[in-house]
Tab-separated table of C-alpha atoms and ligand atoms in Angstrom:
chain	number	residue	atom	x	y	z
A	1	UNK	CA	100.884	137.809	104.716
A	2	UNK	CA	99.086	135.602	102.164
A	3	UNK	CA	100.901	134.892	98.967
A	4	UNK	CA	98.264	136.181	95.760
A	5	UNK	CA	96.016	132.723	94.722
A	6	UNK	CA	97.755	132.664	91.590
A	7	UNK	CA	100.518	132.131	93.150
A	8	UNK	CA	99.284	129.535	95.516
A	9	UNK	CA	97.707	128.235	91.835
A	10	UNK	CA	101.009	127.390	89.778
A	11	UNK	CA	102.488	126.291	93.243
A	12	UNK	CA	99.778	123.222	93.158
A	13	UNK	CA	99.988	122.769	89.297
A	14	UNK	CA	103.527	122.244	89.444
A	15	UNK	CA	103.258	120.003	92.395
A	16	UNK	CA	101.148	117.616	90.231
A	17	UNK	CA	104.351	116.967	87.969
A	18	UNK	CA	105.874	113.670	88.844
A	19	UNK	CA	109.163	113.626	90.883
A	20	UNK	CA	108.471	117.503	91.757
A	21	UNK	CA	107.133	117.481	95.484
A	22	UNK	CA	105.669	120.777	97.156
A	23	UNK	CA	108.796	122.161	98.237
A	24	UNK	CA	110.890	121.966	95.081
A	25	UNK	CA	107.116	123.151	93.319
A	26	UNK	CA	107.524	126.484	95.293
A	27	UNK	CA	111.288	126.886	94.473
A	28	UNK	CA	110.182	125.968	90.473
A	29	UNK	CA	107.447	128.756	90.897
A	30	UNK	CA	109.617	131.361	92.264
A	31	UNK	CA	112.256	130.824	89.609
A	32	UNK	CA	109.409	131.229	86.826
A	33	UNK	CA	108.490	134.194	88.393
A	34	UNK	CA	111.674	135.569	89.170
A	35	UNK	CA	113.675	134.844	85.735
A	36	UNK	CA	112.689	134.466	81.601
A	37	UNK	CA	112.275	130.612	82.260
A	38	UNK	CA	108.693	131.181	82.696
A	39	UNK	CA	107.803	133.160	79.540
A	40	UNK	CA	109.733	130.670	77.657
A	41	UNK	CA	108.513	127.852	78.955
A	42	UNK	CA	104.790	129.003	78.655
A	43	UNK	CA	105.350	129.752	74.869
A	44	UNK	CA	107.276	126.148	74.524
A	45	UNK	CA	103.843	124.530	75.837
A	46	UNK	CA	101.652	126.912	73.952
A	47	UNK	CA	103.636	125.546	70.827
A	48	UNK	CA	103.507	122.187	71.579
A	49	UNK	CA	99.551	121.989	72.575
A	50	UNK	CA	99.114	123.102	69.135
A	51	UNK	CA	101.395	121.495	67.210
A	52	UNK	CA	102.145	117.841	69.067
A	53	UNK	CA	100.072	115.273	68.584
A	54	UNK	CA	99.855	111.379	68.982
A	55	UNK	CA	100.443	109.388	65.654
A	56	UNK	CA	97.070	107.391	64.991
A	57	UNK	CA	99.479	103.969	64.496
A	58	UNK	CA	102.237	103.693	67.100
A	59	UNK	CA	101.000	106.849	69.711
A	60	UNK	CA	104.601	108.465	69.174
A	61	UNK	CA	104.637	112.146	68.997
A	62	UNK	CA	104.422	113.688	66.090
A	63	UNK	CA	103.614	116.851	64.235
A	64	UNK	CA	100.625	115.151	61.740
A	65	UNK	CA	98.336	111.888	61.625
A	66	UNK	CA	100.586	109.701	60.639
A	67	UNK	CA	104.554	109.916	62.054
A	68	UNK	CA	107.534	109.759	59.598
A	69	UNK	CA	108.621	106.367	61.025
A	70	UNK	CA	105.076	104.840	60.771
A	71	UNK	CA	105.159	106.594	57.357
A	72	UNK	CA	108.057	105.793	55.932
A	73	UNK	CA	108.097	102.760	53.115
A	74	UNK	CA	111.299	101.763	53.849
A	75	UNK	CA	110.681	100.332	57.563
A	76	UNK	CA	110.127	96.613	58.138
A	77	UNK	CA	106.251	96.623	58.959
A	78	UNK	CA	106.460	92.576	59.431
A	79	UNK	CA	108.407	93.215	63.118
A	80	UNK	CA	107.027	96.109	65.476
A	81	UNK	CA	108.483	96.988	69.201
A	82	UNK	CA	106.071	97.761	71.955
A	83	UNK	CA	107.774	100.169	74.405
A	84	UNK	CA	107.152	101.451	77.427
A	85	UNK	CA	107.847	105.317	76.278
A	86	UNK	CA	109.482	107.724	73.340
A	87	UNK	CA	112.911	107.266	75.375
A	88	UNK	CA	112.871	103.760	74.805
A	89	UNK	CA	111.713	104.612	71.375
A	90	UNK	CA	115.072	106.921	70.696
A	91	UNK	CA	117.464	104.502	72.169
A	92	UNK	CA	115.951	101.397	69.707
A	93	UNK	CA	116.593	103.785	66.802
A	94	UNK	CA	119.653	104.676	68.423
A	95	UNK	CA	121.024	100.837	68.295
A	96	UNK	CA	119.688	99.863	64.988
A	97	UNK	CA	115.652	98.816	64.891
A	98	UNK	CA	114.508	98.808	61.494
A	99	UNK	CA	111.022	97.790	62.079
A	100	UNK	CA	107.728	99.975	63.434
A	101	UNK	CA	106.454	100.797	66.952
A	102	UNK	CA	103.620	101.347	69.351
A	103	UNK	CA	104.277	103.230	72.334
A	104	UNK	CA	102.637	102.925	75.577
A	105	UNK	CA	103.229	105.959	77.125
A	106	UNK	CA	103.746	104.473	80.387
A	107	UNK	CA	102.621	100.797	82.295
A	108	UNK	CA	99.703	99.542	83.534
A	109	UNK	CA	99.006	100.615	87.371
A	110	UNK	CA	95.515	100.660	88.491
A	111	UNK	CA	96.612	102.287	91.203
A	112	UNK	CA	97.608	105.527	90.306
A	113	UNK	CA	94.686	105.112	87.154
A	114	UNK	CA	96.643	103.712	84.264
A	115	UNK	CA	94.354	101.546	83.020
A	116	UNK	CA	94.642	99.230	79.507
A	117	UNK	CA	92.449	102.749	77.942
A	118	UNK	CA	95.438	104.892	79.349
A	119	UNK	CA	97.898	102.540	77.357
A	120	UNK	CA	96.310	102.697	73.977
A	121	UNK	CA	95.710	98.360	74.262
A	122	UNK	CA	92.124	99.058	72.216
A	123	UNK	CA	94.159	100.880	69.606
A	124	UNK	CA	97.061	98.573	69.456
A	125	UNK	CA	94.222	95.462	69.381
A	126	UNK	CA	92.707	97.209	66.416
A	127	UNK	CA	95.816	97.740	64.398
A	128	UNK	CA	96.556	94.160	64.822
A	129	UNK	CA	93.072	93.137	63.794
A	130	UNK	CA	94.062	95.363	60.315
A	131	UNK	CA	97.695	94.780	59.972
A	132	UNK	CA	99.489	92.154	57.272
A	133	UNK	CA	100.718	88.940	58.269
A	134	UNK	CA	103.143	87.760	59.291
A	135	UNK	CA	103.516	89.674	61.717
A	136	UNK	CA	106.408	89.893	64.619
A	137	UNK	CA	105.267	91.699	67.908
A	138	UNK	CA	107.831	92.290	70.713
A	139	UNK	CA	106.635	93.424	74.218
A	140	UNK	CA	109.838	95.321	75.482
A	141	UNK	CA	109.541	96.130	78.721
A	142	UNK	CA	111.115	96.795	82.030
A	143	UNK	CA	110.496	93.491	84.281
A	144	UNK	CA	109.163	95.397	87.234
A	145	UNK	CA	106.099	94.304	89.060
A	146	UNK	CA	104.272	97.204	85.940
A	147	UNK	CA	106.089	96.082	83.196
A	148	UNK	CA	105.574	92.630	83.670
A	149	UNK	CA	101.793	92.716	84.396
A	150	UNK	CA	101.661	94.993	81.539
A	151	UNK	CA	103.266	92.441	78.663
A	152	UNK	CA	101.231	89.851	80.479
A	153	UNK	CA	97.750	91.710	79.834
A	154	UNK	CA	98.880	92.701	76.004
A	155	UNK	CA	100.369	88.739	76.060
A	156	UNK	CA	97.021	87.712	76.624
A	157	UNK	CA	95.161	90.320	74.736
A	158	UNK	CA	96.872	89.074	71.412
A	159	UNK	CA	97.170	85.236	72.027
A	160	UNK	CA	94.149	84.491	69.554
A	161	UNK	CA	95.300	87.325	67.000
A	162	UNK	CA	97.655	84.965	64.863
A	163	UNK	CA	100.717	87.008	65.645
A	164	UNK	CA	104.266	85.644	67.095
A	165	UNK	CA	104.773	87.334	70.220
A	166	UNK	CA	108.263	87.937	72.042
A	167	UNK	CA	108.527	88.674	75.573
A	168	UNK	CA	112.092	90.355	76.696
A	169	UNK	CA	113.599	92.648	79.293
A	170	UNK	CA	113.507	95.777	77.790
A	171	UNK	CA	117.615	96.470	79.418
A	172	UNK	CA	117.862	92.861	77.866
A	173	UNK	CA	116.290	93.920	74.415
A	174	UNK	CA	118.427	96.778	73.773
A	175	UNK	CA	121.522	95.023	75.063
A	176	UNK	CA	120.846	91.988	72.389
A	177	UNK	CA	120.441	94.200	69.807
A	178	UNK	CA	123.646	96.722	70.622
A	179	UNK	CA	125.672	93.109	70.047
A	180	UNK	CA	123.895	92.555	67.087
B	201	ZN	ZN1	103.801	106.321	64.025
């Protein structure tokens, strides 16, 4: 007997999650199905497709234009932290960094379609353009085949911009500054 198309439709859509291949996608749908997890789950994207949104500065989620950490006055806006992701984000708070951000959202991979658009570089290459000098930028990332082609492109992107740039491990970064 065939399964109903919707079925066979959230099957798929979970499928396209990373890290969740077709088998565990069926087991995911069957649980939604079978349990609460899928009402609350629907309402808990339904809340945050209305309510989450990038900040127009460092592209970390937030709840209005401008995030509290790119708003707040009391941050050090001579120093920011690229980073691969909000996780890395959390743990730099986590271990002390005082100054602002800009979040990638992921690392470049032509491949699998992350481009330098995907990444935000424009909007990171215009907020440098406008910021204050001096101005401290820190590429953080993992040094993976991605993360290193990824600080080399925004390495060479800035070169001209008048900005000191440091390059460093991410697991290095966070490990300097948990001694610090
Ligand atoms: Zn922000």
């Amino acid at each position: 007997m065939l399964l109903p198309a919707a079925y066979q439709q959230l099957v798929q859509a979970l499928d396209q999650l990373p890290a969740v291949g077709p088998r565990a996608a069926a087991r995911l749908a069957q649980h939604l199905l079978n349990s609460d997890a899928g009402a609350a789950l629907l309402q808990a994207l339904q809340r945050a497709g209305a309510e989450v949104t990038q900040c127009r500065h460092c592209r970390c989620y937030s709840n209005a234009d401008l995030c509290g950490l790119c708003g707040n006055e009391q941050r050090d806006r001579t120093r920011w932290l690229v980073v691969a992701g909000v996780d890395e984000l959390q743990q730099a708070e986590q271990v002390g960094w005082r100054g602002l951000y800009f979040v990638l959202h992921g690392l470049l991979a032509p491949m699998s379609g992350r481009g330098p658009n995907q990444l935000g570089l424009d909007q990171l290459q215009q907020r440098v353009a406008t910021a204050a000098r001096p101005l401290q930028i820190t590429l953080a990332l993992e040094s993976t085949a991605e993360g290193c082609a990824t600080a080399a492109f925004i390495a060479s992107m800035l070169a001209a911009a008048g900005v000191e740039l440091v390059l460093q491990d991410w697991t290095e970064w966070l490990t300097l500054q948990e001694q610090a």
